[in-house]
Tab-separated table of C-alpha atoms in Angstrom:
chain	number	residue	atom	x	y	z
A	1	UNK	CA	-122.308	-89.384	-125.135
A	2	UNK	CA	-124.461	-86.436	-124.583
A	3	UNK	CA	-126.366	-87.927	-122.036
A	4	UNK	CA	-122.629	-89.152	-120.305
A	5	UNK	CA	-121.775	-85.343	-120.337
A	6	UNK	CA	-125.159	-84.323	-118.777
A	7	UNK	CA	-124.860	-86.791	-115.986
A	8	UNK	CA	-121.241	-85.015	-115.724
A	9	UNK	CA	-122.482	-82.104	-115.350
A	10	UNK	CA	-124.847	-82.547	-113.568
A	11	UNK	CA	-122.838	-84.985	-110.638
A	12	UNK	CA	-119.940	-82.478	-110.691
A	13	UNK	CA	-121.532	-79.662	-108.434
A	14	UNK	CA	-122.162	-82.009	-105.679
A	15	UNK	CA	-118.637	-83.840	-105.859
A	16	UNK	CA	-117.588	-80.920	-105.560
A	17	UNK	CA	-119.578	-79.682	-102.608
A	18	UNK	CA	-119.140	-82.522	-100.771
A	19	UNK	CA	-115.310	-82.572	-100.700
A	20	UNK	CA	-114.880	-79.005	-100.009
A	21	UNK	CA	-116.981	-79.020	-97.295
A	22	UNK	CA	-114.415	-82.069	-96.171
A	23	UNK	CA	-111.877	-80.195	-96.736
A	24	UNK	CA	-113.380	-77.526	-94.709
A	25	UNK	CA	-113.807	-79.993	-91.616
A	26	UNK	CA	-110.357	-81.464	-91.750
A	27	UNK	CA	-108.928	-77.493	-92.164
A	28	UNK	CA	-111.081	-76.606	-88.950
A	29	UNK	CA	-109.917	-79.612	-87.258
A	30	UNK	CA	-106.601	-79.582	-88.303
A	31	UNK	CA	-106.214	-76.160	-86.356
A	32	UNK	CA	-107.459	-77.580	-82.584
A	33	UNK	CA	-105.196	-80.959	-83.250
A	34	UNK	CA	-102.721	-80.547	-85.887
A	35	UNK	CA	-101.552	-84.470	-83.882
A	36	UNK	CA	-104.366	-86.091	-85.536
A	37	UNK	CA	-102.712	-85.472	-88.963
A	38	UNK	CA	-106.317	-84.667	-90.779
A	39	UNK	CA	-104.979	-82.554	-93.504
A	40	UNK	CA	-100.921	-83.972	-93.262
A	41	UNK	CA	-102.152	-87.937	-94.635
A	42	UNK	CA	-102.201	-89.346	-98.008
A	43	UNK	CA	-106.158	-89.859	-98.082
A	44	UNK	CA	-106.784	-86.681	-98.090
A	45	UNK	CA	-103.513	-85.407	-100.141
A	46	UNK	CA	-105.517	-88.300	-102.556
A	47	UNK	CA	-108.893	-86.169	-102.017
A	48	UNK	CA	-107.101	-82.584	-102.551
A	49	UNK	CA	-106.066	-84.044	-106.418
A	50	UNK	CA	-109.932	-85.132	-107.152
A	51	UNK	CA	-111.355	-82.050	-106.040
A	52	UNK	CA	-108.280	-80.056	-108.392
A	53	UNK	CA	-109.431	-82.013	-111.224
A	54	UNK	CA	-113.094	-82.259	-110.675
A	55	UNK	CA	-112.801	-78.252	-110.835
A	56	UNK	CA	-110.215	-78.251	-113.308
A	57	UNK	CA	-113.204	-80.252	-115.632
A	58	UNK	CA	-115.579	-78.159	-114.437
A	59	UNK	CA	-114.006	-74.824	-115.013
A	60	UNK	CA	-113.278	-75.851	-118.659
A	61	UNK	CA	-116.961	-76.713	-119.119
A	62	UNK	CA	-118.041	-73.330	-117.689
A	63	UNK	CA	-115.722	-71.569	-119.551
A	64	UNK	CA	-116.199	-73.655	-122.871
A	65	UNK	CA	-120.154	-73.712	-122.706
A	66	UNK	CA	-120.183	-69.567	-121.750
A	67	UNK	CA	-118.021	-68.913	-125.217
A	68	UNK	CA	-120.392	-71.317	-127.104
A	69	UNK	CA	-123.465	-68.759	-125.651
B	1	UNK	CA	-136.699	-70.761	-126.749
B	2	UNK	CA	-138.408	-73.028	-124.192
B	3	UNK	CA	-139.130	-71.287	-120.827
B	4	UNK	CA	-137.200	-72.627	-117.967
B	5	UNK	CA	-138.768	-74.632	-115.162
B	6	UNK	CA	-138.275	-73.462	-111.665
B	7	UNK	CA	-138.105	-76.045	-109.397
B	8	UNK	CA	-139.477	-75.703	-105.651
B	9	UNK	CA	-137.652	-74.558	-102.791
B	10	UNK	CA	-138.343	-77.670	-101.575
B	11	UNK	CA	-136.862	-79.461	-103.880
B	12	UNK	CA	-133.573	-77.756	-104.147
B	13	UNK	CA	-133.888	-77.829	-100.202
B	14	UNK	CA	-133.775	-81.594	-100.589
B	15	UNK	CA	-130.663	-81.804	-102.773
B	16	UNK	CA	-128.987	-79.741	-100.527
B	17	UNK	CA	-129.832	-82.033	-97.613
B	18	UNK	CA	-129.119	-85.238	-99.552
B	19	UNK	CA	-125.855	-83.411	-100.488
B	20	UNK	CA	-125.288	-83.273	-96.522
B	21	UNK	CA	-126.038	-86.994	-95.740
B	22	UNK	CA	-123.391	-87.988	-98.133
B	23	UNK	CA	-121.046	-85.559	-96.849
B	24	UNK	CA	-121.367	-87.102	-93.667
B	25	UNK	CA	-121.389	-90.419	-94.945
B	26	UNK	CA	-118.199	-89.366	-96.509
B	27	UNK	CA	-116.474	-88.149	-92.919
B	28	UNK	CA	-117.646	-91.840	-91.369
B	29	UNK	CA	-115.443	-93.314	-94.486
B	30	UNK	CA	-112.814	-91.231	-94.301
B	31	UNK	CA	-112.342	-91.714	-90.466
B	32	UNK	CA	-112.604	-96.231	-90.676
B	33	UNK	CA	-109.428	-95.245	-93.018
B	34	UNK	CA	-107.622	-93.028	-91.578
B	35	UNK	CA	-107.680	-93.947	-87.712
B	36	UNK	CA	-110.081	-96.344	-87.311
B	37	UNK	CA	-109.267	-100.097	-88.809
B	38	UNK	CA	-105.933	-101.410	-88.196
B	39	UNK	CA	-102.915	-101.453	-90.817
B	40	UNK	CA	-99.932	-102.741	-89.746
B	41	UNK	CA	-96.685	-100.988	-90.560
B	42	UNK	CA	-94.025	-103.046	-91.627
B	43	UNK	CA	-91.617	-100.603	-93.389
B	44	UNK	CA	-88.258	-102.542	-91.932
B	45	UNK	CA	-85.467	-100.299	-91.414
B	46	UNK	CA	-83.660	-102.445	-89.314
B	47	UNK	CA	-82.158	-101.461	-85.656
B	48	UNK	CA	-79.529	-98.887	-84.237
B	49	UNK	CA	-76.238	-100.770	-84.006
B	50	UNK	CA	-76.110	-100.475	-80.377
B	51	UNK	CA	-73.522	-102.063	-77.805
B	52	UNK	CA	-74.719	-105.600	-75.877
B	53	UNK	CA	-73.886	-103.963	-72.535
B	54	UNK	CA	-75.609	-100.266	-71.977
B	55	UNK	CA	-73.456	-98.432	-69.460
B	56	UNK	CA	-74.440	-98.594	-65.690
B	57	UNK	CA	-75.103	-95.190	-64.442
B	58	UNK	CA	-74.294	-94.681	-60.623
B	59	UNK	CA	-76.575	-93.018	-57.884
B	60	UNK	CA	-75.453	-93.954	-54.918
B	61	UNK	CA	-78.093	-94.813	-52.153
B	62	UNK	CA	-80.816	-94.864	-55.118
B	63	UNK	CA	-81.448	-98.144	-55.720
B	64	UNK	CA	-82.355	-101.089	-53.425
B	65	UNK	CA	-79.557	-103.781	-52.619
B	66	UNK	CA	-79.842	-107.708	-53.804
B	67	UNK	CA	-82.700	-106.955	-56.194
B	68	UNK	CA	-85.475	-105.918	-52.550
B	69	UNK	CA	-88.312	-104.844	-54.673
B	70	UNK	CA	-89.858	-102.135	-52.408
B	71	UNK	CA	-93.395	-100.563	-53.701
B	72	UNK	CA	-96.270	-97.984	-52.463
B	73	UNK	CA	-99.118	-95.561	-53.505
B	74	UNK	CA	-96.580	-92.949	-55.161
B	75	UNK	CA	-92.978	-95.253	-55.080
B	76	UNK	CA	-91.096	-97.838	-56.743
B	77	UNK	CA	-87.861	-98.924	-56.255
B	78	UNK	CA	-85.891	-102.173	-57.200
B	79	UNK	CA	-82.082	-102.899	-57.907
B	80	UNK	CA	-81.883	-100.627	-61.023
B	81	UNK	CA	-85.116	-98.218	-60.604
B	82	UNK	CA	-85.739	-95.551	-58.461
B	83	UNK	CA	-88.912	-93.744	-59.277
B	84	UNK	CA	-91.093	-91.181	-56.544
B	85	UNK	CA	-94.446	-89.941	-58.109
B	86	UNK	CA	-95.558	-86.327	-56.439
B	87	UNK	CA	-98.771	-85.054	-56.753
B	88	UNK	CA	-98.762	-80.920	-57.188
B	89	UNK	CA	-101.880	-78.582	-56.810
B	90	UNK	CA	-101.084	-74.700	-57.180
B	91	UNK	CA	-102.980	-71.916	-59.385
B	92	UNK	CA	-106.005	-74.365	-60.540
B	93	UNK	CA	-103.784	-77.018	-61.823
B	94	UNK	CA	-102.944	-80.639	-60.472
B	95	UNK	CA	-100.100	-82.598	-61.843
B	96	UNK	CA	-98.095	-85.340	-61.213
B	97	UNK	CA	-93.904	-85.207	-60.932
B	98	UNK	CA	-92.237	-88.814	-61.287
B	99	UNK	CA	-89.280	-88.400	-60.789
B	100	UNK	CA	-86.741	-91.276	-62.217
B	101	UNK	CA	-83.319	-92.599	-61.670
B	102	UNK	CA	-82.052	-95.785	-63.576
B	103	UNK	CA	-79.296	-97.749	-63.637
B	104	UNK	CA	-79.809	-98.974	-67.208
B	105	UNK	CA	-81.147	-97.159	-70.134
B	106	UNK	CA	-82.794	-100.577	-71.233
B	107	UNK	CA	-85.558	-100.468	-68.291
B	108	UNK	CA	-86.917	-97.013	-70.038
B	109	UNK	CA	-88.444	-98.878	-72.918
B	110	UNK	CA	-91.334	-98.574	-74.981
B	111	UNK	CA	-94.315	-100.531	-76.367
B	112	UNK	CA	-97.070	-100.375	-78.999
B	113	UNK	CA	-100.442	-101.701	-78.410
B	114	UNK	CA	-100.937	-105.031	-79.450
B	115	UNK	CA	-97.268	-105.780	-79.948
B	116	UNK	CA	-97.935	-104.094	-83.206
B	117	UNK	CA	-96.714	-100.588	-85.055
B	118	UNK	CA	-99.376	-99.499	-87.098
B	119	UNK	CA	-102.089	-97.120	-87.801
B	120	UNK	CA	-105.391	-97.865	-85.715
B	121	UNK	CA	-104.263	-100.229	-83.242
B	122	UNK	CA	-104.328	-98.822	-80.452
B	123	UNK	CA	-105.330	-99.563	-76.207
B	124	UNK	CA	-105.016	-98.143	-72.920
B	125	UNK	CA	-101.996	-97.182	-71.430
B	126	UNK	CA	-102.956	-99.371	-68.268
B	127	UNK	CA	-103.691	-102.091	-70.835
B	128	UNK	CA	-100.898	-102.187	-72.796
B	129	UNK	CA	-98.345	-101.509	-69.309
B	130	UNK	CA	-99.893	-104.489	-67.898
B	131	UNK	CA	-99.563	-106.883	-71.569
B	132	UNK	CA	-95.550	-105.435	-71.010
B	133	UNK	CA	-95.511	-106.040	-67.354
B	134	UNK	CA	-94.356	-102.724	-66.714
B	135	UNK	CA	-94.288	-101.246	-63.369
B	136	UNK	CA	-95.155	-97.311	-64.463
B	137	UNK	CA	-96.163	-96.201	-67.976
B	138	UNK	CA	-96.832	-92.973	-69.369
B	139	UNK	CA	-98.522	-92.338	-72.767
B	140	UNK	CA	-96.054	-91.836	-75.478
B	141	UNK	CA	-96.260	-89.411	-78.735
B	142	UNK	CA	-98.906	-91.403	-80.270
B	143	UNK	CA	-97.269	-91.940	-83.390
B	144	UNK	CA	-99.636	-94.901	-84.891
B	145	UNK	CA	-102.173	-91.790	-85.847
B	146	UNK	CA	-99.878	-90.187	-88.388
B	147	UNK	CA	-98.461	-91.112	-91.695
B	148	UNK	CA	-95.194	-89.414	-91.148
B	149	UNK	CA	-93.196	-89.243	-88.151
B	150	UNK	CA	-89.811	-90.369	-86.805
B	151	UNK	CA	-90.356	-93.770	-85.426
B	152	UNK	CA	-87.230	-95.588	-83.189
B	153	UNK	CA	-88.432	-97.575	-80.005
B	154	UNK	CA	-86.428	-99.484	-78.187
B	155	UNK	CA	-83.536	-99.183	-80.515
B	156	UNK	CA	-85.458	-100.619	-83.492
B	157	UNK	CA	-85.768	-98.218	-86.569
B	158	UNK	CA	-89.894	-97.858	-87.929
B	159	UNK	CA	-89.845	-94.819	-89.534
B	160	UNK	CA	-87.774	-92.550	-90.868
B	161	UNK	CA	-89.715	-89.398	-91.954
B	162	UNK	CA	-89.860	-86.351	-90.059
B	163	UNK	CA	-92.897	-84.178	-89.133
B	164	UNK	CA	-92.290	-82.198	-86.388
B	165	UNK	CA	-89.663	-81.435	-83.513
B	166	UNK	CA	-88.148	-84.343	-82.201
B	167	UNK	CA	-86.953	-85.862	-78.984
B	168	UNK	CA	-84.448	-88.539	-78.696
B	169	UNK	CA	-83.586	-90.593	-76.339
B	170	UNK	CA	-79.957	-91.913	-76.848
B	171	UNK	CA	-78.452	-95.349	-75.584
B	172	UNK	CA	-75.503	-93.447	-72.977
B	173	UNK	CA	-78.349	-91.934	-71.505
B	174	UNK	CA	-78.660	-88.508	-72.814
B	175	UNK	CA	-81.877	-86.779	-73.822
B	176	UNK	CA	-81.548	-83.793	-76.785
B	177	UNK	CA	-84.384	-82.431	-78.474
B	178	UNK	CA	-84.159	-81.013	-82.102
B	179	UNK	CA	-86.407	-78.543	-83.762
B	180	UNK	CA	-87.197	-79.847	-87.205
B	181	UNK	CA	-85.090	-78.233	-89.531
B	182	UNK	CA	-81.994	-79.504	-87.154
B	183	UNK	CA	-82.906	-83.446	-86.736
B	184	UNK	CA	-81.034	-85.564	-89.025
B	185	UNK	CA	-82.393	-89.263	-88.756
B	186	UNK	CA	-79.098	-90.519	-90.099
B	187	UNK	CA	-76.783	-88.673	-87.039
B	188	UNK	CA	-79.395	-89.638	-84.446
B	189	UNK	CA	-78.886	-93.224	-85.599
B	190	UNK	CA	-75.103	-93.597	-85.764
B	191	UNK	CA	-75.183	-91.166	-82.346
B	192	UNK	CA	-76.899	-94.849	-80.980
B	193	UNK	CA	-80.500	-93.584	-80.724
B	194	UNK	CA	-82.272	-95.687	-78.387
B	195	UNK	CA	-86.257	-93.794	-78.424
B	196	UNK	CA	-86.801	-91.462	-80.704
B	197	UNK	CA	-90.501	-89.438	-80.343
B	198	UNK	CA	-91.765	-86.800	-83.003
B	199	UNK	CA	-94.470	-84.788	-81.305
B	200	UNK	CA	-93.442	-81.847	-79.306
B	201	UNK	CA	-92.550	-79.005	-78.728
B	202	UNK	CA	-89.376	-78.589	-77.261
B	203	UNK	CA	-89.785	-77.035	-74.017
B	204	UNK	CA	-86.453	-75.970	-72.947
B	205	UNK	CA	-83.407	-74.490	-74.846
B	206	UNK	CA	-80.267	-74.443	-73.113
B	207	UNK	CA	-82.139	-75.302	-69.750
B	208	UNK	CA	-84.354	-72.050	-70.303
B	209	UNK	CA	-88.012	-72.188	-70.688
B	210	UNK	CA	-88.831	-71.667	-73.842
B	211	UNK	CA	-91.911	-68.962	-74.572
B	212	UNK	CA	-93.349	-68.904	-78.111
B	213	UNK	CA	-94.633	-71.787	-79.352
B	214	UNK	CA	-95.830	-71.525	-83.087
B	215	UNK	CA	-98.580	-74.578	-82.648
B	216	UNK	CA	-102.208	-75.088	-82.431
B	217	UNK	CA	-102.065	-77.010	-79.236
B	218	UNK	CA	-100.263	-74.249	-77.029
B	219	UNK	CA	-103.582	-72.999	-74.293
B	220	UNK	CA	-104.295	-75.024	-71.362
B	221	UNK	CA	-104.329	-78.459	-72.086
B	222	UNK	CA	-103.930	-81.841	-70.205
B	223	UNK	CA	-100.526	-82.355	-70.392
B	224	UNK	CA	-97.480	-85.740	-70.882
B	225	UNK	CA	-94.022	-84.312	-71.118
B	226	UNK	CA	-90.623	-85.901	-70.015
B	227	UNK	CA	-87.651	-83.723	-68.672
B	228	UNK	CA	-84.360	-84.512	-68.648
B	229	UNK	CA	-81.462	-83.743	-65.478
B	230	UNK	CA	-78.685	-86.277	-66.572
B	231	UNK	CA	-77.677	-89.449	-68.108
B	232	UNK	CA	-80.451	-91.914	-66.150
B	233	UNK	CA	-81.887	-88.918	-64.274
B	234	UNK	CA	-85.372	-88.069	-66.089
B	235	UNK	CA	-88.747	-86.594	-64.900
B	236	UNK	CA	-92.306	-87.289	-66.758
B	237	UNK	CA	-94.904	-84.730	-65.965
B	238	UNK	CA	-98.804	-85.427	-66.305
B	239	UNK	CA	-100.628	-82.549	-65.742
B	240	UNK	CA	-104.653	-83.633	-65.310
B	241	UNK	CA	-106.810	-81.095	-67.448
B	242	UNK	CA	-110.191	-80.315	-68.809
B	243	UNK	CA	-111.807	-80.701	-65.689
B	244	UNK	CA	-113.428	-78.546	-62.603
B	245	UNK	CA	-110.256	-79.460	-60.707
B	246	UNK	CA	-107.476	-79.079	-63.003
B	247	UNK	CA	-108.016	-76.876	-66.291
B	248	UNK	CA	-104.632	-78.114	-67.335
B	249	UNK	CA	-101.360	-76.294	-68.320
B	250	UNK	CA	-100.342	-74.018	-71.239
B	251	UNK	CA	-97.371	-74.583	-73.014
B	252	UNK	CA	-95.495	-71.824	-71.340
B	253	UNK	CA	-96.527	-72.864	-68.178
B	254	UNK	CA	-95.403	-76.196	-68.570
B	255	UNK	CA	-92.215	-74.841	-70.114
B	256	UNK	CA	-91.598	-72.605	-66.717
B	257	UNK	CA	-92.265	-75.819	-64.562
B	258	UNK	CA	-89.274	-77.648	-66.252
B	259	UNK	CA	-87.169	-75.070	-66.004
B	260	UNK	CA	-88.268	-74.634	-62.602
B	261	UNK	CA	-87.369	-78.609	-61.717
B	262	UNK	CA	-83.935	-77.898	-63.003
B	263	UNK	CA	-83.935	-79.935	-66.451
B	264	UNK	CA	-81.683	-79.278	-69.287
B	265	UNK	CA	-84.042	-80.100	-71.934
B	266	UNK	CA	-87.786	-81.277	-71.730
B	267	UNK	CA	-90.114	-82.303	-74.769
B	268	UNK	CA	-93.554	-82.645	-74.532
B	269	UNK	CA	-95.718	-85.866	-75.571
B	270	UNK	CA	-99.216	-86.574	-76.907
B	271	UNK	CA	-102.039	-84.946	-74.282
B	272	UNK	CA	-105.365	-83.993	-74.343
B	273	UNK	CA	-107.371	-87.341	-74.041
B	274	UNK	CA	-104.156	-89.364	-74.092
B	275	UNK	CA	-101.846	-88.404	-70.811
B	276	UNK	CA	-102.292	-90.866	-68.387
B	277	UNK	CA	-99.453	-92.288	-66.027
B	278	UNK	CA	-99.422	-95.058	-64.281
B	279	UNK	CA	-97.962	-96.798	-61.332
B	280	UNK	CA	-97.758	-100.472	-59.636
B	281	UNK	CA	-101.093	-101.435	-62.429
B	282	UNK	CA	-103.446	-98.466	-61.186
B	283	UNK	CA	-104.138	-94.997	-63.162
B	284	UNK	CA	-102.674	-92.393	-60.898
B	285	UNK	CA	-103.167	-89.333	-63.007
B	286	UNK	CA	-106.882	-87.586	-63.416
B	287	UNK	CA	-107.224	-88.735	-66.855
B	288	UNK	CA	-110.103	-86.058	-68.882
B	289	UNK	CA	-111.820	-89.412	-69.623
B	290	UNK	CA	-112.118	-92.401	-67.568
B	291	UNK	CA	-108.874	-94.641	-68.401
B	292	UNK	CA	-107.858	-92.004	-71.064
B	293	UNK	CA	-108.004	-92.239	-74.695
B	294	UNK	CA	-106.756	-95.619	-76.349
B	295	UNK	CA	-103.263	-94.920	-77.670
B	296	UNK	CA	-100.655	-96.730	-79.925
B	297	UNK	CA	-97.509	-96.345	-77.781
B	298	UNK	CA	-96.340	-96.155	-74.102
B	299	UNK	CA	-93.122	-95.325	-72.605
B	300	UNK	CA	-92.559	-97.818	-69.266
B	301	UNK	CA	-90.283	-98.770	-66.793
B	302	UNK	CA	-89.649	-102.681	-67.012
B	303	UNK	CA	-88.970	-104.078	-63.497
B	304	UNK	CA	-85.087	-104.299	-63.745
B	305	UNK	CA	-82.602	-107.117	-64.561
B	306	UNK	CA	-78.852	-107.311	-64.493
B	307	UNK	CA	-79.196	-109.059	-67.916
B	308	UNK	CA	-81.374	-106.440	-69.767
């Protein structure tokens, strides 16, 4: 289980990274051709909820693991 | 308590990198979803209860008698179309007027490529004008990209949700446009909606140009718009862009232009890579690539028939 959590932990960061900076590109995109829908399309309505509750998880952790120190 | 390692720069660099590759990896994925492999849309709404026999609309000395199908560079004309193309070249800008009468609503139809609504199906506008035999075709509001959008074509309902400003197209010939919070799907479909785009802007309010647009796409742009005079009297304007000849036209300055021509309304359609017209099977706009982008939809004039 610990090990489970570790991997977590440590796989989180980059999840995390890597949709933002998605995010990002779509937002930057999104602003010279709103037509192409990049932001307005249920893919990446579907990728805004994983990176909400990927830093939902981690923001517990953090916060949980900085009271424990 | 143990001393903790530091790892090299190099290292981290390399995380950071690999981090990279699978973002990109990531955009490739994203983009074979969301406009690159084909999904047919077969949400079934049904049609617009429309009457058998559209109204004839009347322009005397317009159209050619016994069905003489008469045809050049910049012309068409049969026994229900009368359409004259003008090319236009003033402050840096090229476009192209065609200019439209009809008899019959039913020869200003509309197509999708393949036969098909759907997301990433999509052709040429030449290609899919010549798969509907269609004597001039413009590019249409490109509506197989998005997940929302009004959807009617040719009377038959695909869609129903709104997303931006909408033009419609009605069955007794009259063109409206509708900023968003206005449309109501429901009244455009009992009003006997015949085409229904959702792209836009608006250009026009009242026959006046409108001059703040609140959009991303408002600078100079290549340009597919359709104005509107009368019932069977309409106007589609291609304006060639991103090029040495022709940087394309602004929003406002397309705006002016219709109100210049005289419309009552005007709407614009999908641009940028997509505008292309065409006429008699040839591209006769300056598309900003060669043939234009491939596109899901095209607006066309079907040679006419008394039976339409």
């Amino acid at each position: 289980m610990k090990r489970l959590l570790r991997f977590f932990d440590r796989l989180l960061p980059h999840i995390t990274l890597i949709l933002s900076l998605m995010l990002v590109t779509f937002f930057v995109i999104d602003r010279f051709n709103e037509a192409m829908a990049f932001l307005n399309n249920d893919i990446t309505k579907f990728l805004v909820l994983i990176l909400s509750l990927i830093c939902l998880v981690g923001s517990v952790c953090r916060i949980v693991s900085r009271h424990k120190k | 308590m143990p001393a903790r390692k530091i790892k090299s720069p190099f290292r981290l660099a390399l995380v950071f990198l690999l981090d990279l590759a699978l973002f990109g990896a990531a955009l490739v994925v994203f983009a074979l979803f969301h406009h690159v492999l084909p999904r047919v849309i077969s949400e079934n709404y049904g049609s617009v209860p429309l009457d058998a026999a559209p109204q004839d609309f009347s322009f005397p000395g317009k159209f050619t008698e016994n069905g003489e199908v008469l045809c050049g560079e910049d012309f068409y004309r049969d026994g229900g179309i009368d359409l004259q193309v003008t090319t236009v070249e003033e402050n840096g800008v090229v476009y192209h007027l065609a200019e439209l009468y009809v008899r019959n609503i039913r020869t200003l139809q509309t197509a999708f490529a393949g036969g098909s609504f759907g997301k990433g199906i999509a052709d040429s506008v030449l290609s899919i004008a010549e798969e509907n035999g269609a004597v001039f075709a413009v590019s249409g509001d490109y509506c197989g990209i998005r997940d929302r959008s009004v959807v009617v074509r040719n009377g038959v309902i695909y869609r129903k949700n709104k997303a931006h400003q909408i033009g419609a197209l009605y069955y007794d010939g009259t063109f409206r446009t509708y900023p968003y919070a206005v449309f109501q799907i429901d009244a455009a479909i009992a009003g006997g909606a015949w085409q229904i785009w959702d792209f836009g802007p608006e250009l026009l309010r009242d026959g006046k140009a409108i001059t703040e647009f609140d959009t991303g796409i408002s600078g100079p742009n290549p340009r597919m718009a359709l104005g509107y005079y009368e019932p069977g009297h309409y106007v589609f304007v291609a304006v060639d862009g991103r090029q040495e000849a022709s940087r394309g036209m602004t929003l406002v300055e397309l705006a002016a232009l219709f109100e210049s021509l005289g419309c009552q309304s005007a709407y614009n359609l999908d641009g940028g890579h997509s505008a292309v017209m065409v006429l008699n099977g040839k591209i006769i706009s300056s598309p900003s690539t060669p043939g234009g982008r491939e596109i899901s939809d095209i607006i066309y004039l079907a040679p006419y028939q008394e039976d339409l």
